Each structure stands twice: as C-alpha cells, then as structure tokens.
Short mmCIF file of C-alpha atoms in Angstrom, two decimals:
data_model
loop_
_atom_site.label_atom_id
_atom_site.label_comp_id
_atom_site.label_asym_id
_atom_site.label_seq_id
_atom_site.Cartn_x
_atom_site.Cartn_y
_atom_site.Cartn_z
CA MET A 135 5.20 -26.19 -0.89
CA ASN A 136 3.90 -23.31 -1.89
CA ASN A 137 7.11 -21.13 -3.50
CA ASN A 138 5.40 -18.39 -4.99
CA PRO A 139 7.45 -14.77 -4.00
CA LEU A 140 4.34 -13.28 -2.92
CA SER A 141 3.73 -16.69 -0.41
CA HIS A 142 3.68 -13.91 2.18
CA LEU A 143 0.50 -12.55 1.52
CA ASP A 144 -1.21 -15.79 2.32
CA SER A 145 -1.75 -13.98 5.88
CA TYR A 146 -3.65 -11.04 4.38
CA ASP A 147 -7.40 -11.12 2.63
CA ILE A 148 -6.52 -9.33 -0.14
CA MET A 149 -9.80 -7.44 -1.62
CA LEU A 150 -9.38 -5.74 -5.21
CA ALA A 151 -11.54 -2.73 -4.96
CA SER A 152 -12.20 -2.13 -8.92
CA ALA A 153 -15.36 -3.14 -11.04
CA SER A 154 -12.84 -3.07 -13.72
CA PRO A 155 -12.25 -6.75 -15.51
CA ARG A 156 -8.45 -6.15 -17.15
CA ARG A 157 -7.45 -5.33 -13.03
CA ARG A 158 -9.11 -8.14 -12.22
CA GLU A 159 -7.19 -10.42 -14.96
CA LEU A 160 -3.56 -8.27 -14.03
CA LEU A 161 -4.07 -9.15 -10.33
CA ALA A 162 -4.94 -12.20 -10.87
CA MET A 163 -1.61 -12.86 -12.83
CA LEU A 164 0.83 -12.61 -9.67
CA GLU A 165 -1.29 -16.07 -9.18
CA VAL A 166 -2.08 -14.32 -5.62
CA PRO A 167 -6.24 -15.20 -4.22
CA PHE A 168 -8.38 -12.17 -3.73
CA THR A 169 -11.18 -10.55 -3.75
CA ILE A 170 -13.32 -8.82 -4.84
CA ALA A 171 -14.00 -5.41 -2.95
CA PRO A 172 -17.71 -3.87 -2.11
CA PRO A 173 -18.24 -1.00 -4.12
CA LEU A 174 -18.40 2.66 -2.52
CA ASP A 175 -20.03 5.82 -3.44
CA ILE A 176 -17.10 7.66 -3.58
CA GLU A 177 -16.63 11.73 -5.32
CA GLU A 178 -13.76 11.19 -7.47
CA SER A 179 -12.66 14.59 -8.01
CA TYR A 180 -9.47 16.54 -7.09
CA PRO A 181 -7.65 20.22 -6.53
CA SER A 182 -7.78 21.63 -9.80
CA ASP A 183 -4.73 22.99 -9.28
CA LEU A 184 -3.09 19.79 -8.62
CA PRO A 185 -0.47 18.52 -11.49
CA ALA A 186 -2.02 16.24 -14.33
CA VAL A 187 0.65 13.83 -13.23
CA GLU A 188 -0.48 13.47 -9.33
CA VAL A 189 -3.85 13.11 -9.91
CA ALA A 190 -4.27 9.16 -10.55
CA PRO A 191 -1.79 8.50 -7.53
CA TYR A 192 -4.51 11.34 -5.45
CA LEU A 193 -7.53 9.78 -6.44
CA ALA A 194 -6.58 6.23 -5.46
CA ARG A 195 -5.42 7.84 -2.23
CA LEU A 196 -8.91 8.82 -1.76
CA LYS A 197 -10.78 5.23 -2.42
CA SER A 198 -7.72 3.84 -0.45
CA HIS A 199 -8.99 6.23 2.43
CA ALA A 200 -12.71 5.19 1.92
CA TYR A 201 -12.39 1.38 2.72
CA SER A 202 -10.48 1.71 6.01
CA PRO A 203 -8.67 -2.62 6.04
CA GLN A 204 -9.04 -3.96 9.63
CA GLY A 205 -7.19 -6.94 10.62
CA ASN A 206 -5.89 -9.06 8.05
CA GLN A 207 -7.85 -6.88 5.25
CA MET A 208 -5.47 -5.76 2.51
CA ILE A 209 -7.04 -2.99 -0.17
CA ILE A 210 -5.86 -2.31 -3.26
CA THR A 211 -7.08 0.98 -5.11
CA ALA A 212 -6.25 2.04 -8.40
CA ASP A 213 -7.59 4.52 -10.85
CA THR A 214 -5.69 5.41 -14.22
CA VAL A 215 -6.24 8.65 -16.37
CA VAL A 216 -5.37 9.76 -19.61
CA VAL A 217 -2.72 13.29 -19.94
CA ALA A 218 -3.42 14.90 -22.98
CA PRO A 219 -0.98 16.75 -24.98
CA ASP A 220 -2.46 19.18 -23.97
CA ALA A 221 -1.61 17.82 -20.04
CA THR A 222 -5.59 17.99 -19.74
CA VAL A 223 -6.57 15.02 -17.61
CA LEU A 224 -9.28 12.11 -20.02
CA GLY A 225 -10.78 10.60 -17.38
CA LYS A 226 -14.03 8.40 -18.42
CA PRO A 227 -15.66 9.59 -21.52
CA ARG A 228 -19.59 10.50 -20.75
CA ASP A 229 -21.02 9.21 -23.92
CA ALA A 230 -19.80 8.71 -27.63
CA ARG A 231 -19.93 12.84 -28.07
CA ASP A 232 -17.59 12.73 -25.65
CA ALA A 233 -15.29 9.96 -27.00
CA ALA A 234 -15.04 10.76 -30.35
CA MET A 235 -13.12 14.45 -28.55
CA MET A 236 -10.95 12.12 -26.04
CA LEU A 237 -9.56 10.18 -28.83
CA ARG A 238 -9.44 13.39 -31.97
CA ARG A 239 -6.90 14.70 -28.84
CA LEU A 240 -5.40 11.84 -28.96
CA SER A 241 -5.10 11.50 -32.39
CA GLY A 242 -1.15 11.66 -34.14
CA ALA A 243 0.41 13.19 -30.87
CA PRO A 244 2.09 11.53 -27.98
CA HIS A 245 0.70 11.34 -24.87
CA ASP A 246 0.71 10.05 -21.05
CA VAL A 247 -1.22 7.41 -18.76
CA VAL A 248 -0.64 7.11 -15.60
CA THR A 249 -2.19 4.78 -13.10
CA GLY A 250 -2.08 5.36 -9.57
CA VAL A 251 -1.81 2.42 -6.72
CA ALA A 252 -2.83 2.36 -3.57
CA VAL A 253 -1.96 -0.16 -1.05
CA ALA A 254 -3.68 -0.45 2.43
CA THR A 255 -3.58 -2.42 5.45
CA ALA A 256 -4.81 -2.60 9.28
CA GLU A 257 -1.07 -1.31 9.73
CA ARG A 258 0.25 0.56 6.92
CA ARG A 259 -0.60 2.19 3.27
CA GLU A 260 1.56 2.27 0.18
CA VAL A 261 0.88 4.78 -3.06
CA ILE A 262 2.74 4.66 -6.44
CA SER A 263 2.64 6.18 -9.29
CA CYS A 264 3.43 4.73 -12.39
CA THR A 265 3.32 6.63 -15.84
CA THR A 266 3.77 5.47 -19.77
CA ARG A 267 3.95 7.52 -22.98
CA VAL A 268 1.52 6.55 -25.22
CA THR A 269 2.02 7.74 -29.45
CA PHE A 270 -1.16 7.44 -31.84
CA ALA A 271 -0.88 7.86 -35.14
CA PRO A 272 -3.68 10.13 -37.36
CA LEU A 273 -6.82 8.59 -36.82
CA SER A 274 -9.06 9.81 -39.33
CA ASP A 275 -12.75 10.62 -38.34
CA SER A 276 -14.42 6.61 -39.82
CA GLU A 277 -11.71 5.10 -38.04
CA ILE A 278 -12.47 6.24 -34.70
CA ASP A 279 -16.50 6.16 -35.54
CA PHE A 280 -15.51 2.31 -35.72
CA TYR A 281 -13.98 1.85 -32.85
CA ILE A 282 -16.32 3.72 -30.59
CA ASP A 283 -19.23 1.98 -32.10
CA ARG A 284 -17.92 -1.24 -32.04
CA PHE A 285 -15.71 -1.21 -28.54
CA LYS A 286 -18.10 1.25 -26.28
CA PRO A 287 -15.31 2.53 -24.97
CA PHE A 288 -16.94 4.68 -21.83
CA ASP A 289 -16.18 2.56 -19.24
CA LYS A 290 -11.63 3.04 -20.43
CA ALA A 291 -9.97 6.82 -19.08
CA GLY A 292 -9.46 8.23 -22.18
CA ALA A 293 -12.10 6.50 -24.58
CA TYR A 294 -9.68 3.88 -25.68
CA GLY A 295 -8.43 0.44 -24.62
CA ILE A 296 -4.92 -0.54 -25.92
CA GLN A 297 -5.68 -4.41 -25.44
CA GLU A 298 -8.75 -3.30 -28.35
CA TRP A 299 -8.41 -2.32 -32.39
CA ILE A 300 -7.79 0.75 -31.40
CA GLY A 301 -3.58 -0.48 -29.60
CA ALA A 302 -3.72 -2.36 -33.01
CA ALA A 303 -4.88 0.28 -35.88
CA ALA A 304 -3.42 3.13 -33.59
CA VAL A 305 -0.35 2.79 -31.09
CA ALA A 306 2.47 3.56 -33.13
CA SER A 307 5.03 3.76 -30.14
CA ILE A 308 5.10 3.51 -26.81
CA SER A 309 6.83 3.36 -23.79
CA GLY A 310 7.05 2.20 -20.47
CA SER A 311 4.14 -0.70 -19.32
CA TYR A 312 1.72 -2.61 -21.17
CA TYR A 313 -0.02 -3.27 -18.14
CA ASN A 314 -0.10 0.38 -17.19
CA VAL A 315 -1.74 1.64 -20.05
CA MET A 316 -4.45 -1.39 -19.30
CA GLY A 317 -5.32 -0.50 -15.96
CA LEU A 318 -2.62 -2.15 -13.62
CA PRO A 319 1.25 -0.91 -13.15
CA ILE A 320 1.90 -5.00 -12.44
CA HIS A 321 5.04 -5.07 -12.07
CA ARG A 322 5.54 -2.20 -9.71
CA LEU A 323 2.47 -3.36 -7.92
CA TYR A 324 4.51 -6.88 -7.37
CA THR A 325 7.57 -5.34 -6.36
CA LEU A 326 5.70 -3.72 -3.96
CA LEU A 327 3.84 -5.98 -2.17
CA ARG A 328 7.10 -8.65 -2.53
CA ASP A 329 9.52 -6.09 -0.50
CA ASN A 330 7.62 -3.69 1.76
CA PHE A 331 4.19 -5.90 2.50
CA ALA A 332 5.97 -8.83 4.35
CA ARG A 333 4.84 -10.35 8.36
#
C-alpha cells in the first residue's frame, strides 16, 4: 500500500524541466517518481521594469508555458535569482571574472534568494515564489578566488552554492528556507502538490 501523502500524484507523468542536479536531488526527497523533461531553447528574458522579487516566478511561468503539458503530464519548472543589496538581479555568472564581481557585491551584506516554481498540467497551472534572506560575512579576495577556482560556480545564481564550501565559510545567517537557496523551496512545493493537485 502506498501511504505517501502525495500518492494522488500517481496518475500523473511528472517531469522536472531543469538541468540542475540540486533540483533533481531535492525533488527526489518527496518520494514521487519523475523524469527529466527534454531541454528546450527558451529565451530567459524579462521586462526591465519588473520588480526584482518577481523575476524568478516570471521566468518559471515563462518556462512552464513553453512546455505546454498534454494528457496526464505534469511539468515542474523553476528559476532562482539572487537579489543583491542594491536590488540588482544576479543570475548565473558568465565567467570567473563575473563570478568574482558578484561575490564581492554580496560580501559582508544581506541579500535575498528568490525561487519561482511553476507546476502545470493540461488543466491548470500554479506558480509559487519563495524568498530567503542570506547574510554573508566579509569575504577576502583570496577567499573568493579560492572558491571560484575550486568549485567553479558558473551554473549557480549569484555565483555560489550554499551547500558548498562557501556556505560553511561565509554564510553568517539565513532566514527562511535553506533548500530554497539550493534552488527549490521543497516544503512549499510539497504543500502545493498535496493541497492543489488532487484528482
């Protein structure tokens, strides 16, 4: 007998539309079967006047519409951005120089990590957003260079992964979901799936 609180999702063909290994690991924690959706070439752009906290859910919704689920498909899309202290949106760094610039902007100050998640079926689409406040201790140039050289965080918003060395060495405090900073607010997603997608 399947007594998983999400067993009502068994009738769906769940697909995660993300190349992020962190998101795959986090979604697997919910103990529901899923596959990885084939990648699509989606232009991840947003209006220049969009408030910073709305960028991630906007992009998650944009990706969701690109997949257009059919039949019993359920598509989960997500996007994470880091909002610097000056309200600038930081996505993934282009190279080591860009990564170093981002980390210097975050050094010694609080910033927000915002993840938007869209869950779409043929019948409905729900979008959630989660914000976590992270405060970095001051980082020296040598610490920044070590992290970039060792971990190459070029696939991570804001040029860092909290689960890596920098999370232990630089994160002075965190307010909100830790998993959200990794890329998926798994408690919020669990609640959404449990309460809004029963058939």
